[in-house]
Amino acid sequence: MKLSAIKNIISDIVIVRDAEFYELGLTATQCSVSMLSFLENTKYIDELLSNATISCAIVNPETAEMIKDRTTIGIAVSESPKHSFFFLHNYLIENTDFYGQSDGSIIDPSADINSTAWISKTGVSIGAGTIIGPHVSIYPNVRIGNNVTIGANSIIGGEGFECFRFQDKAFMVKHAGNVLIGDNVDIQASCCIDKGLFKNSTIIGEYTKLDNLVHIAHNVILGRRVFIAACAMLAGRVTVGDDAWIGPSAALRNGITVGNNGYVSIGAVVTRDVLEGQMVSGNFAIGHDKFLQFIKSIR
Amino acid sequence: MKLSAIKNIISDIVIVRDAEFYELGLTATQCSVSMLSFLENTKYIDELLSNATISCAIVNPETAEMIKDRTTIGIAVSESPKHSFFFLHNYLIENTDFYGQSDGSIIDPSADINSTAWISKTGVSIGAGTIIGPHVSIYPNVRIGNNVTIGANSIIGGEGFECFRFQDKAFMVKHAGNVLIGDNVDIQASCCIDKGLFKNSTIIGEYTKLDNLVHIAHNVILGRRVFIAACAMLAGRVTVGDDAWIGPSAALRNGITVGNNGYVSIGAVVTRDVLEGQMVSGNFAIGHDKFLQFIKSIR
Amino acid sequence: MKLSAIKNIISDIVIVRDAEFYELGLTATQCSVSMLSFLENTKYIDELLSNATISCAIVNPETAEMIKDRTTIGIAVSESPKHSFFFLHNYLIENTDFYGQSDGSIIDPSADINSTAWISKTGVSIGAGTIIGPHVSIYPNVRIGNNVTIGANSIIGGEGFECFRFQDKAFMVKHAGNVLIGDNVDIQASCCIDKGLFKNSTIIGEYTKLDNLVHIAHNVILGRRVFIAACAMLAGRVTVGDDAWIGPSAALRNGITVGNNGYVSIGAVVTRDVLEGQMVSGNFAIGHDKFLQFIKSIR
């Protein structure tokens, strides 16, 4: 799609330099093809300039001036880049095929679907031997592998939580991505697994197991054999390596990474990356040994 | 209603001074009309005496003696005021029109109601363009505005959590209030929004957005454009100002206030008011700057 | 059942000394009859030897050598005892009557079952005057008493979270136990109450009250008149005494005990036993007085 073509959708932008893009994404998003992004605040200009997959950007006049010599980036100027960007994104989802079209849902005949489950008639595929429990809700853009179980009242493929204020209103950003659940995954009751925001995915790796009431936000990527205990909360874009343990009631801030075999203690509020094999505890979480030392000092 | 009339409902009370009341409420409740309250423990007598909307009170003999000269308050004496009060409250809900009657539910023809949603046949109104997802449960006494979305498996208008022990038993207090959801509110999946306890409301202001698995207790009042992230817990009577951010897995103690633009960090356990524009973090939460200083000292 | 008989189910074990067992259990499980257990790690051999109800054990060669003179324990040797044990357990559930058979479900005619609730056709009993809300899911092996209420979208009798890795895979352990809910219990919306792991129970004592979004793991035992506020998480085998208060968003580590009248503060992450009448706060939780002293020092 040409940057100049979005002028037909958002009238109050000015095209400074035209270019092509194939996807939309945040400046923090890594994409396999050229993408359109935006910058609301000039302060984060380095994030924009260091992301080589960005071929087009919606920016404010000040930023436009600063990047005018960067000829690899097409530029559209808006007084409110974030609003323009997400308005375009929502428009493309609702009115165009930019994000693709959903086919009819495909459920393997050997899958066991509870009669009270609700499964979208389009955009869902469910593999062989998979069991879908009572009152499960499965939205479009969900691909579930073989021998998976989804426990009662869980919701797969719901909208993620991306919202922004504009003037005296506030808006939700629609989600165009999907959820990919690998073979032999088990998800217990009342979990929520949201879909990806752009042309990307929330991924649950093979053999990974989730307890009850777990929240998996948009674009989380879980490795293989990850165990996530009850009431844990994984915010957007969290990445968890193979064989990690996420304790019950833990909360992981958006964007962080937990390495292979990482161990997050019960109730830990994790705001920094967890290294391979590292154990962290506390609110905010720190290395477990230092944490125990601290607790002993006040106990 | 006359205080003396409750003698017919609770036989083991003594009317010391008669008076009129129109609602029931806790001593902490502010009411627009004269109300009946109770005091279990004489220690909190100031809360009773400083609430000008209280026209009647059920109290123990000791308290009755102390307030006998306060002629603006009708007095009923009970050996267990809390039990008498809530017994009366439950009786009025179940057997009288004191708390009003529910009309048939009204759903705007342009609303999109998933076929698996359960909506009470009485006491619900749903506005134009509103979308109700799969497996949603909506109890009586719920008013939902226009262009609202309620995500899968959310529960609106459930009973709040007010319970008390009496002798070797324990009882739930029934809820007579309602839930008011403003226009353009978005509520994601598996949220619980409880109704008000008395003739009052749990209120979600216009354009406010809730992520998955959020708990909103009875009589919470949310302003406009409030964003509440996944797994957050707002206990009874919490008030949140416009444009505030409640982080994921945060827990807010009952009765506290978060000012406009207040910012509650991920996992914060908030036990004191949050000022306008203030950021708080930790368990229990403190000002964010002091909190970071502390974390650095133990990291 | 004879230990030697399991050789037909798990071929790669060696029976060193035969003996009889009637149930399966962890080394930490107390059982009323002779049981089969396992030991993965020789380090915990004392837990095995001090549990008098263990009549048979699956152990590795090293442990077998160490307990060969303990003639009261039958011994089966496996290179991966945990895997062998749970493979046997899953096999017994799926292919034999070892764990008993479910009868048809029995619902008292005076119970009020919402038309959208899903109740297993076998293994459920529901008492007189009990109310089951919309979108509730009740799995087999659940016994609900009289005058109980189960709120919307709650799940009773779901599988607990017991899983283990083996080679490059991971497995869930099936649950053979049940859930027992006493008379006059109230459970609000979106709660999860998992069944016991072996021939044992998750128990909710009479008059106990649960708020929304509470997680009760396998083999939790709650006393009478316990109040558990919203979003609390009780991990496996937690025991809570009569009249205790578990605050909102609290998290209790597996195996701990809260004494009668114990008080767990909002957001507390409890990793040690709470004494009778004790109040604990913080992450990890400590005595409330010491905790307040600490908070004052950093506020």
PDB file of N, CA, C and O in Angstrom, chain B residues 116 118 135-137 139 153 155 159-161 163-165 168-170 172 192 194 213 215 233 251-253 269 272 283-284 286 290 294, chain C residues 114 134-135 152-153 186 188 190 207 209-213 224-225 227-228 230-231 243-244 248-249 266-267 282-283 291 294-295 298-299:
ATOM      1  N   THR B 116     -25.629 -16.861  23.030  1.00  0.00           N
ATOM      2  CA  THR B 116     -25.355 -17.610  24.263  1.00  0.00           C
ATOM      3  C   THR B 116     -25.354 -16.726  25.507  1.00  0.00           C
ATOM      4  O   THR B 116     -25.152 -17.225  26.617  1.00  0.00           O
ATOM      5  N   TRP B 118     -26.717 -14.635  28.643  1.00  0.00           N
ATOM      6  CA  TRP B 118     -27.891 -14.756  29.505  1.00  0.00           C
ATOM      7  C   TRP B 118     -28.202 -13.381  30.083  1.00  0.00           C
ATOM      8  O   TRP B 118     -27.358 -12.774  30.752  1.00  0.00           O
ATOM      9  N   HIS B 135     -21.651 -15.928  26.307  1.00  0.00           N
ATOM     10  CA  HIS B 135     -21.595 -16.381  27.701  1.00  0.00           C
ATOM     11  C   HIS B 135     -21.551 -15.240  28.709  1.00  0.00           C
ATOM     12  O   HIS B 135     -21.105 -15.432  29.844  1.00  0.00           O
ATOM     13  N   VAL B 136     -21.965 -14.065  28.284  1.00  0.00           N
ATOM     14  CA  VAL B 136     -22.101 -12.965  29.245  1.00  0.00           C
ATOM     15  C   VAL B 136     -23.331 -13.228  30.110  1.00  0.00           C
ATOM     16  O   VAL B 136     -24.324 -13.786  29.642  1.00  0.00           O
ATOM     17  N   SER B 137     -23.248 -12.846  31.394  1.00  0.00           N
ATOM     18  CA  SER B 137     -24.392 -12.964  32.308  1.00  0.00           C
ATOM     19  C   SER B 137     -24.750 -11.573  32.816  1.00  0.00           C
ATOM     20  O   SER B 137     -23.897 -10.884  33.377  1.00  0.00           O
ATOM     21  N   TYR B 139     -27.413  -9.692  35.299  1.00  0.00           N
ATOM     22  CA  TYR B 139     -28.442  -9.823  36.328  1.00  0.00           C
ATOM     23  C   TYR B 139     -29.358  -8.593  36.316  1.00  0.00           C
ATOM     24  O   TYR B 139     -29.045  -7.592  35.663  1.00  0.00           O
ATOM     25  N   ASN B 153     -18.033 -13.923  28.596  1.00  0.00           N
ATOM     26  CA  ASN B 153     -18.009 -14.494  29.941  1.00  0.00           C
ATOM     27  C   ASN B 153     -17.921 -13.457  31.055  1.00  0.00           C
ATOM     28  O   ASN B 153     -17.588 -13.804  32.191  1.00  0.00           O
ATOM     29  N   ILE B 155     -19.612 -10.815  33.784  1.00  0.00           N
ATOM     30  CA  ILE B 155     -20.815 -10.870  34.610  1.00  0.00           C
ATOM     31  C   ILE B 155     -21.122  -9.470  35.125  1.00  0.00           C
ATOM     32  O   ILE B 155     -20.314  -8.878  35.832  1.00  0.00           O
ATOM     33  N   GLU B 159     -24.167 -10.154  42.664  1.00  0.00           N
ATOM     34  CA  GLU B 159     -24.216  -9.751  44.066  1.00  0.00           C
ATOM     35  C   GLU B 159     -22.834  -9.304  44.526  1.00  0.00           C
ATOM     36  O   GLU B 159     -21.826  -9.911  44.166  1.00  0.00           O
ATOM     37  N   GLY B 160     -22.777  -8.263  45.316  1.00  0.00           N
ATOM     38  CA  GLY B 160     -21.521  -7.872  45.943  1.00  0.00           C
ATOM     39  C   GLY B 160     -21.195  -8.789  47.109  1.00  0.00           C
ATOM     40  O   GLY B 160     -21.973  -9.685  47.451  1.00  0.00           O
ATOM     41  N   PHE B 161     -20.037  -8.556  47.710  1.00  0.00           N
ATOM     42  CA  PHE B 161     -19.554  -9.433  48.782  1.00  0.00           C
ATOM     43  C   PHE B 161     -19.680  -8.717  50.111  1.00  0.00           C
ATOM     44  O   PHE B 161     -18.778  -7.994  50.543  1.00  0.00           O
ATOM     45  N   CYS B 163     -20.831  -9.871  53.857  1.00  0.00           N
ATOM     46  CA  CYS B 163     -21.291 -11.015  54.636  1.00  0.00           C
ATOM     47  C   CYS B 163     -20.901 -10.820  56.089  1.00  0.00           C
ATOM     48  O   CYS B 163     -20.018 -10.034  56.413  1.00  0.00           O
ATOM     49  N   PHE B 164     -21.591 -11.503  56.948  1.00  0.00           N
ATOM     50  CA  PHE B 164     -21.295 -11.353  58.377  1.00  0.00           C
ATOM     51  C   PHE B 164     -21.603 -12.656  59.097  1.00  0.00           C
ATOM     52  O   PHE B 164     -22.410 -13.464  58.647  1.00  0.00           O
ATOM     53  N   ARG B 165     -20.888 -12.832  60.198  1.00  0.00           N
ATOM     54  CA  ARG B 165     -21.092 -14.022  61.022  1.00  0.00           C
ATOM     55  C   ARG B 165     -22.082 -13.692  62.129  1.00  0.00           C
ATOM     56  O   ARG B 165     -22.102 -12.569  62.641  1.00  0.00           O
ATOM     57  N   ASP B 168     -23.171 -19.326  65.189  1.00  0.00           N
ATOM     58  CA  ASP B 168     -22.269 -20.246  64.478  1.00  0.00           C
ATOM     59  C   ASP B 168     -22.561 -20.309  62.982  1.00  0.00           C
ATOM     60  O   ASP B 168     -22.206 -21.274  62.314  1.00  0.00           O
ATOM     61  N   LYS B 169     -23.203 -19.255  62.478  1.00  0.00           N
ATOM     62  CA  LYS B 169     -23.543 -19.222  61.058  1.00  0.00           C
ATOM     63  C   LYS B 169     -22.893 -18.016  60.376  1.00  0.00           C
ATOM     64  O   LYS B 169     -22.217 -17.218  61.021  1.00  0.00           O
ATOM     65  N   ALA B 170     -23.108 -17.900  59.084  1.00  0.00           N
ATOM     66  CA  ALA B 170     -22.655 -16.711  58.361  1.00  0.00           C
ATOM     67  C   ALA B 170     -23.641 -16.453  57.235  1.00  0.00           C
ATOM     68  O   ALA B 170     -24.199 -17.399  56.662  1.00  0.00           O
ATOM     69  N   MET B 172     -24.921 -13.903  53.744  1.00  0.00           N
ATOM     70  CA  MET B 172     -24.677 -12.905  52.714  1.00  0.00           C
ATOM     71  C   MET B 172     -25.744 -11.821  52.842  1.00  0.00           C
ATOM     72  O   MET B 172     -26.916 -12.128  53.095  1.00  0.00           O
ATOM     73  N   CYS B 192     -16.044  -8.964  36.310  1.00  0.00           N
ATOM     74  CA  CYS B 192     -17.185  -9.018  37.226  1.00  0.00           C
ATOM     75  C   CYS B 192     -17.472  -7.607  37.720  1.00  0.00           C
ATOM     76  O   CYS B 192     -16.585  -6.962  38.284  1.00  0.00           O
ATOM     77  N   ASP B 194     -20.130  -5.811  40.180  1.00  0.00           N
ATOM     78  CA  ASP B 194     -21.206  -6.071  41.134  1.00  0.00           C
ATOM     79  C   ASP B 194     -22.109  -4.863  41.308  1.00  0.00           C
ATOM     80  O   ASP B 194     -21.686  -3.723  41.148  1.00  0.00           O
ATOM     81  N   LEU B 213     -10.645  -9.968  33.129  1.00  0.00           N
ATOM     82  CA  LEU B 213     -10.524 -10.501  34.494  1.00  0.00           C
ATOM     83  C   LEU B 213     -10.431  -9.407  35.552  1.00  0.00           C
ATOM     84  O   LEU B 213      -9.780  -9.567  36.583  1.00  0.00           O
ATOM     85  N   HIS B 215     -12.090  -7.116  38.481  1.00  0.00           N
ATOM     86  CA  HIS B 215     -13.159  -7.174  39.479  1.00  0.00           C
ATOM     87  C   HIS B 215     -13.526  -5.766  39.924  1.00  0.00           C
ATOM     88  O   HIS B 215     -12.670  -5.026  40.415  1.00  0.00           O
ATOM     89  N   MET B 233      -8.158  -5.419  40.758  1.00  0.00           N
ATOM     90  CA  MET B 233      -9.215  -5.685  41.727  1.00  0.00           C
ATOM     91  C   MET B 233      -9.555  -4.386  42.440  1.00  0.00           C
ATOM     92  O   MET B 233      -8.699  -3.822  43.111  1.00  0.00           O
ATOM     93  N   ALA B 251      -4.392  -3.972  43.227  1.00  0.00           N
ATOM     94  CA  ALA B 251      -5.493  -4.228  44.167  1.00  0.00           C
ATOM     95  C   ALA B 251      -5.740  -2.955  44.956  1.00  0.00           C
ATOM     96  O   ALA B 251      -4.811  -2.412  45.558  1.00  0.00           O
ATOM     97  N   LEU B 252      -6.974  -2.463  44.948  1.00  0.00           N
ATOM     98  CA  LEU B 252      -7.314  -1.205  45.628  1.00  0.00           C
ATOM     99  C   LEU B 252      -8.255  -1.493  46.791  1.00  0.00           C
ATOM    100  O   LEU B 252      -9.334  -2.048  46.594  1.00  0.00           O
ATOM    101  N   ARG B 253      -7.838  -1.113  47.980  1.00  0.00           N
ATOM    102  CA  ARG B 253      -8.622  -1.371  49.193  1.00  0.00           C
ATOM    103  C   ARG B 253      -9.952  -0.638  49.168  1.00  0.00           C
ATOM    104  O   ARG B 253     -10.075   0.426  48.569  1.00  0.00           O
ATOM    105  N   VAL B 269      -0.539  -2.617  45.593  1.00  0.00           N
ATOM    106  CA  VAL B 269      -1.597  -2.906  46.566  1.00  0.00           C
ATOM    107  C   VAL B 269      -1.868  -1.595  47.294  1.00  0.00           C
ATOM    108  O   VAL B 269      -1.114  -1.190  48.176  1.00  0.00           O
ATOM    109  N   ARG B 272      -4.186   3.514  50.537  1.00  0.00           N
ATOM    110  CA  ARG B 272      -4.447   4.919  50.857  1.00  0.00           C
ATOM    111  C   ARG B 272      -4.859   5.648  49.584  1.00  0.00           C
ATOM    112  O   ARG B 272      -4.564   5.201  48.481  1.00  0.00           O
ATOM    113  N   ASN B 283       3.719  -2.910  47.451  1.00  0.00           N
ATOM    114  CA  ASN B 283       2.765  -3.636  48.301  1.00  0.00           C
ATOM    115  C   ASN B 283       3.189  -3.431  49.748  1.00  0.00           C
ATOM    116  O   ASN B 283       4.160  -4.031  50.178  1.00  0.00           O
ATOM    117  N   PHE B 284       2.508  -2.611  50.489  1.00  0.00           N
ATOM    118  CA  PHE B 284       1.524  -1.610  50.158  1.00  0.00           C
ATOM    119  C   PHE B 284       2.166  -0.524  49.290  1.00  0.00           C
ATOM    120  O   PHE B 284       3.372  -0.273  49.404  1.00  0.00           O
ATOM    121  N   ILE B 286       3.329   2.996  47.789  1.00  0.00           N
ATOM    122  CA  ILE B 286       3.789   4.313  48.244  1.00  0.00           C
ATOM    123  C   ILE B 286       4.102   5.132  46.994  1.00  0.00           C
ATOM    124  O   ILE B 286       4.013   4.620  45.876  1.00  0.00           O
ATOM    125  N   LYS B 290       9.776   7.298  45.856  1.00  0.00           N
ATOM    126  CA  LYS B 290      10.279   6.674  47.086  1.00  0.00           C
ATOM    127  C   LYS B 290      10.371   5.163  46.915  1.00  0.00           C
ATOM    128  O   LYS B 290      11.274   4.514  47.446  1.00  0.00           O
ATOM    129  N   PHE B 294      13.650   2.703  47.298  1.00  0.00           N
ATOM    130  CA  PHE B 294      13.688   1.505  48.145  1.00  0.00           C
ATOM    131  C   PHE B 294      14.150   0.284  47.350  1.00  0.00           C
ATOM    132  O   PHE B 294      15.028  -0.466  47.784  1.00  0.00           O
TER     133      PHE B 294
ATOM    134  N   ASN C 114     -30.017 -22.608  36.646  1.00  0.00           N
ATOM    135  CA  ASN C 114     -30.185 -21.727  35.481  1.00  0.00           C
ATOM    136  C   ASN C 114     -30.117 -22.556  34.200  1.00  0.00           C
ATOM    137  O   ASN C 114     -29.314 -23.485  34.090  1.00  0.00           O
ATOM    138  N   PRO C 134     -26.171 -18.663  35.948  1.00  0.00           N
ATOM    139  CA  PRO C 134     -25.957 -18.806  34.509  1.00  0.00           C
ATOM    140  C   PRO C 134     -24.506 -19.152  34.174  1.00  0.00           C
ATOM    141  O   PRO C 134     -23.585 -18.680  34.833  1.00  0.00           O
ATOM    142  N   HIS C 135     -24.346 -19.990  33.144  1.00  0.00           N
ATOM    143  CA  HIS C 135     -23.021 -20.316  32.605  1.00  0.00           C
ATOM    144  C   HIS C 135     -22.096 -20.967  33.623  1.00  0.00           C
ATOM    145  O   HIS C 135     -20.869 -20.923  33.464  1.00  0.00           O
ATOM    146  N   ALA C 152     -22.618 -16.834  38.710  1.00  0.00           N
ATOM    147  CA  ALA C 152     -22.464 -16.945  37.259  1.00  0.00           C
ATOM    148  C   ALA C 152     -21.039 -17.300  36.851  1.00  0.00           C
ATOM    149  O   ALA C 152     -20.068 -16.797  37.410  1.00  0.00           O
ATOM    150  N   ASN C 153     -20.925 -18.186  35.857  1.00  0.00           N
ATOM    151  CA  ASN C 153     -19.653 -18.489  35.198  1.00  0.00           C
ATOM    152  C   ASN C 153     -18.605 -19.116  36.120  1.00  0.00           C
ATOM    153  O   ASN C 153     -17.421 -19.127  35.779  1.00  0.00           O
ATOM    154  N   ASP C 186     -21.788 -19.896  50.013  1.00  0.00           N
ATOM    155  CA  ASP C 186     -22.069 -18.998  48.892  1.00  0.00           C
ATOM    156  C   ASP C 186     -20.789 -18.756  48.109  1.00  0.00           C
ATOM    157  O   ASP C 186     -19.776 -18.345  48.681  1.00  0.00           O
ATOM    158  N   GLN C 188     -19.467 -16.693  44.707  1.00  0.00           N
ATOM    159  CA  GLN C 188     -19.913 -15.671  43.757  1.00  0.00           C
ATOM    160  C   GLN C 188     -19.496 -16.042  42.326  1.00  0.00           C
ATOM    161  O   GLN C 188     -19.294 -17.214  42.032  1.00  0.00           O
ATOM    162  N   SER C 190     -17.510 -16.405  38.646  1.00  0.00           N
ATOM    163  CA  SER C 190     -16.214 -16.674  38.004  1.00  0.00           C
ATOM    164  C   SER C 190     -15.170 -17.263  38.941  1.00  0.00           C
ATOM    165  O   SER C 190     -13.982 -16.993  38.787  1.00  0.00           O
ATOM    166  N   TYR C 207     -21.200 -22.635  55.509  1.00  0.00           N
ATOM    167  CA  TYR C 207     -21.339 -21.184  55.716  1.00  0.00           C
ATOM    168  C   TYR C 207     -20.143 -20.375  55.206  1.00  0.00           C
ATOM    169  O   TYR C 207     -20.046 -19.173  55.458  1.00  0.00           O
ATOM    170  N   LYS C 209     -17.925 -18.303  52.551  1.00  0.00           N
ATOM    171  CA  LYS C 209     -18.356 -17.385  51.489  1.00  0.00           C
ATOM    172  C   LYS C 209     -17.164 -16.993  50.619  1.00  0.00           C
ATOM    173  O   LYS C 209     -16.132 -16.570  51.144  1.00  0.00           O
ATOM    174  N   LEU C 210     -17.341 -17.111  49.307  1.00  0.00           N
ATOM    175  CA  LEU C 210     -16.286 -16.726  48.359  1.00  0.00           C
ATOM    176  C   LEU C 210     -16.778 -15.607  47.457  1.00  0.00           C
ATOM    177  O   LEU C 210     -17.856 -15.704  46.876  1.00  0.00           O
ATOM    178  N   ASP C 211     -15.965 -14.597  47.302  1.00  0.00           N
ATOM    179  CA  ASP C 211     -16.252 -13.489  46.395  1.00  0.00           C
ATOM    180  C   ASP C 211     -15.907 -13.908  44.951  1.00  0.00           C
ATOM    181  O   ASP C 211     -15.582 -15.068  44.690  1.00  0.00           O
ATOM    182  N   ASN C 212     -15.949 -12.972  44.028  1.00  0.00           N
ATOM    183  CA  ASN C 212     -15.696 -13.252  42.611  1.00  0.00           C
ATOM    184  C   ASN C 212     -14.243 -13.627  42.324  1.00  0.00           C
ATOM    185  O   ASN C 212     -13.330 -13.181  43.010  1.00  0.00           O
ATOM    186  N   LEU C 213     -14.046 -14.404  41.263  1.00  0.00           N
ATOM    187  CA  LEU C 213     -12.721 -14.640  40.672  1.00  0.00           C
ATOM    188  C   LEU C 213     -11.731 -15.255  41.654  1.00  0.00           C
ATOM    189  O   LEU C 213     -10.528 -15.000  41.592  1.00  0.00           O
ATOM    190  N   ARG C 224     -15.256 -23.596  58.430  1.00  0.00           N
ATOM    191  CA  ARG C 224     -16.592 -23.009  58.448  1.00  0.00           C
ATOM    192  C   ARG C 224     -16.487 -21.489  58.573  1.00  0.00           C
ATOM    193  O   ARG C 224     -15.605 -20.969  59.234  1.00  0.00           O
ATOM    194  N   ARG C 225     -17.415 -20.815  57.924  1.00  0.00           N
ATOM    195  CA  ARG C 225     -17.516 -19.342  58.015  1.00  0.00           C
ATOM    196  C   ARG C 225     -16.223 -18.639  57.588  1.00  0.00           C
ATOM    197  O   ARG C 225     -15.887 -17.568  58.110  1.00  0.00           O
ATOM    198  N   PHE C 227     -14.256 -16.341  55.072  1.00  0.00           N
ATOM    199  CA  PHE C 227     -14.604 -15.342  54.061  1.00  0.00           C
ATOM    200  C   PHE C 227     -13.379 -15.136  53.166  1.00  0.00           C
ATOM    201  O   PHE C 227     -12.295 -14.800  53.660  1.00  0.00           O
ATOM    202  N   ILE C 228     -13.574 -15.310  51.861  1.00  0.00           N
ATOM    203  CA  ILE C 228     -12.467 -15.141  50.916  1.00  0.00           C
ATOM    204  C   ILE C 228     -12.855 -14.079  49.900  1.00  0.00           C
ATOM    205  O   ILE C 228     -13.813 -14.248  49.144  1.00  0.00           O
ATOM    206  N   ALA C 230     -12.384 -11.139  46.740  1.00  0.00           N
ATOM    207  CA  ALA C 230     -12.213 -11.281  45.290  1.00  0.00           C
ATOM    208  C   ALA C 230     -10.758 -11.482  44.879  1.00  0.00           C
ATOM    209  O   ALA C 230      -9.840 -10.895  45.447  1.00  0.00           O
ATOM    210  N   CYS C 231     -10.563 -12.297  43.856  1.00  0.00           N
ATOM    211  CA  CYS C 231      -9.267 -12.467  43.194  1.00  0.00           C
ATOM    212  C   CYS C 231      -8.228 -13.140  44.083  1.00  0.00           C
ATOM    213  O   CYS C 231      -7.042 -13.160  43.733  1.00  0.00           O
ATOM    214  N   ASP C 243     -13.597 -19.245  60.457  1.00  0.00           N
ATOM    215  CA  ASP C 243     -13.718 -17.804  60.704  1.00  0.00           C
ATOM    216  C   ASP C 243     -12.519 -16.986  60.231  1.00  0.00           C
ATOM    217  O   ASP C 243     -12.349 -15.839  60.643  1.00  0.00           O
ATOM    218  N   ALA C 244     -11.703 -17.565  59.369  1.00  0.00           N
ATOM    219  CA  ALA C 244     -10.564 -16.809  58.844  1.00  0.00           C
ATOM    220  C   ALA C 244     -11.030 -15.828  57.771  1.00  0.00           C
ATOM    221  O   ALA C 244     -12.114 -15.979  57.192  1.00  0.00           O
ATOM    222  N   PRO C 248      -8.697  -9.644  49.560  1.00  0.00           N
ATOM    223  CA  PRO C 248      -8.729  -9.645  48.101  1.00  0.00           C
ATOM    224  C   PRO C 248      -7.323  -9.689  47.516  1.00  0.00           C
ATOM    225  O   PRO C 248      -6.391  -9.109  48.073  1.00  0.00           O
ATOM    226  N   SER C 249      -7.181 -10.399  46.414  1.00  0.00           N
ATOM    227  CA  SER C 249      -5.919 -10.493  45.679  1.00  0.00           C
ATOM    228  C   SER C 249      -4.792 -11.119  46.495  1.00  0.00           C
ATOM    229  O   SER C 249      -3.629 -11.029  46.103  1.00  0.00           O
ATOM    230  N   ILE C 266      -5.117  -7.691  52.260  1.00  0.00           N
ATOM    231  CA  ILE C 266      -5.227  -7.461  50.824  1.00  0.00           C
ATOM    232  C   ILE C 266      -3.851  -7.604  50.162  1.00  0.00           C
ATOM    233  O   ILE C 266      -2.862  -7.044  50.631  1.00  0.00           O
ATOM    234  N   GLY C 267      -3.791  -8.392  49.112  1.00  0.00           N
ATOM    235  CA  GLY C 267      -2.575  -8.508  48.312  1.00  0.00           C
ATOM    236  C   GLY C 267      -1.433  -9.268  48.964  1.00  0.00           C
ATOM    237  O   GLY C 267      -0.349  -9.372  48.383  1.00  0.00           O
ATOM    238  N   GLY C 282       1.850  -8.160  53.212  1.00  0.00           N
ATOM    239  CA  GLY C 282       3.055  -7.951  52.420  1.00  0.00           C
ATOM    240  C   GLY C 282       3.381  -9.080  51.470  1.00  0.00           C
ATOM    241  O   GLY C 282       2.706 -10.100  51.419  1.00  0.00           O
ATOM    242  N   ASN C 283       4.452  -8.872  50.693  1.00  0.00           N
ATOM    243  CA  ASN C 283       4.898  -9.817  49.669  1.00  0.00           C
ATOM    244  C   ASN C 283       6.398 -10.021  49.859  1.00  0.00           C
ATOM    245  O   ASN C 283       7.169  -9.144  49.515  1.00  0.00           O
ATOM    246  N   PHE C 291       5.223  -5.509  59.581  1.00  0.00           N
ATOM    247  CA  PHE C 291       5.063  -5.021  58.215  1.00  0.00           C
ATOM    248  C   PHE C 291       4.806  -3.511  58.208  1.00  0.00           C
ATOM    249  O   PHE C 291       5.405  -2.766  57.433  1.00  0.00           O
ATOM    250  N   PHE C 294       7.884  -1.610  58.796  1.00  0.00           N
ATOM    251  CA  PHE C 294       8.706  -1.545  57.589  1.00  0.00           C
ATOM    252  C   PHE C 294       8.168  -0.502  56.609  1.00  0.00           C
ATOM    253  O   PHE C 294       8.917   0.339  56.093  1.00  0.00           O
ATOM    254  N   ILE C 295       6.858  -0.540  56.379  1.00  0.00           N
ATOM    255  CA  ILE C 295       6.269   0.398  55.410  1.00  0.00           C
ATOM    256  C   ILE C 295       6.511   1.843  55.860  1.00  0.00           C
ATOM    257  O   ILE C 295       6.854   2.714  55.058  1.00  0.00           O
ATOM    258  N   ILE C 298       9.870   3.270  54.862  1.00  0.00           N
ATOM    259  CA  ILE C 298      10.178   3.623  53.464  1.00  0.00           C
ATOM    260  C   ILE C 298       9.177   4.608  52.872  1.00  0.00           C
ATOM    261  O   ILE C 298       9.380   5.124  51.786  1.00  0.00           O
ATOM    262  N   ARG C 299       8.091   4.863  53.598  1.00  0.00           N
ATOM    263  CA  ARG C 299       7.027   5.718  53.041  1.00  0.00           C
ATOM    264  C   ARG C 299       7.523   7.155  52.898  1.00  0.00           C
ATOM    265  O   ARG C 299       8.156   7.684  53.770  1.00  0.00           O
TER     266      ARG C 299
END
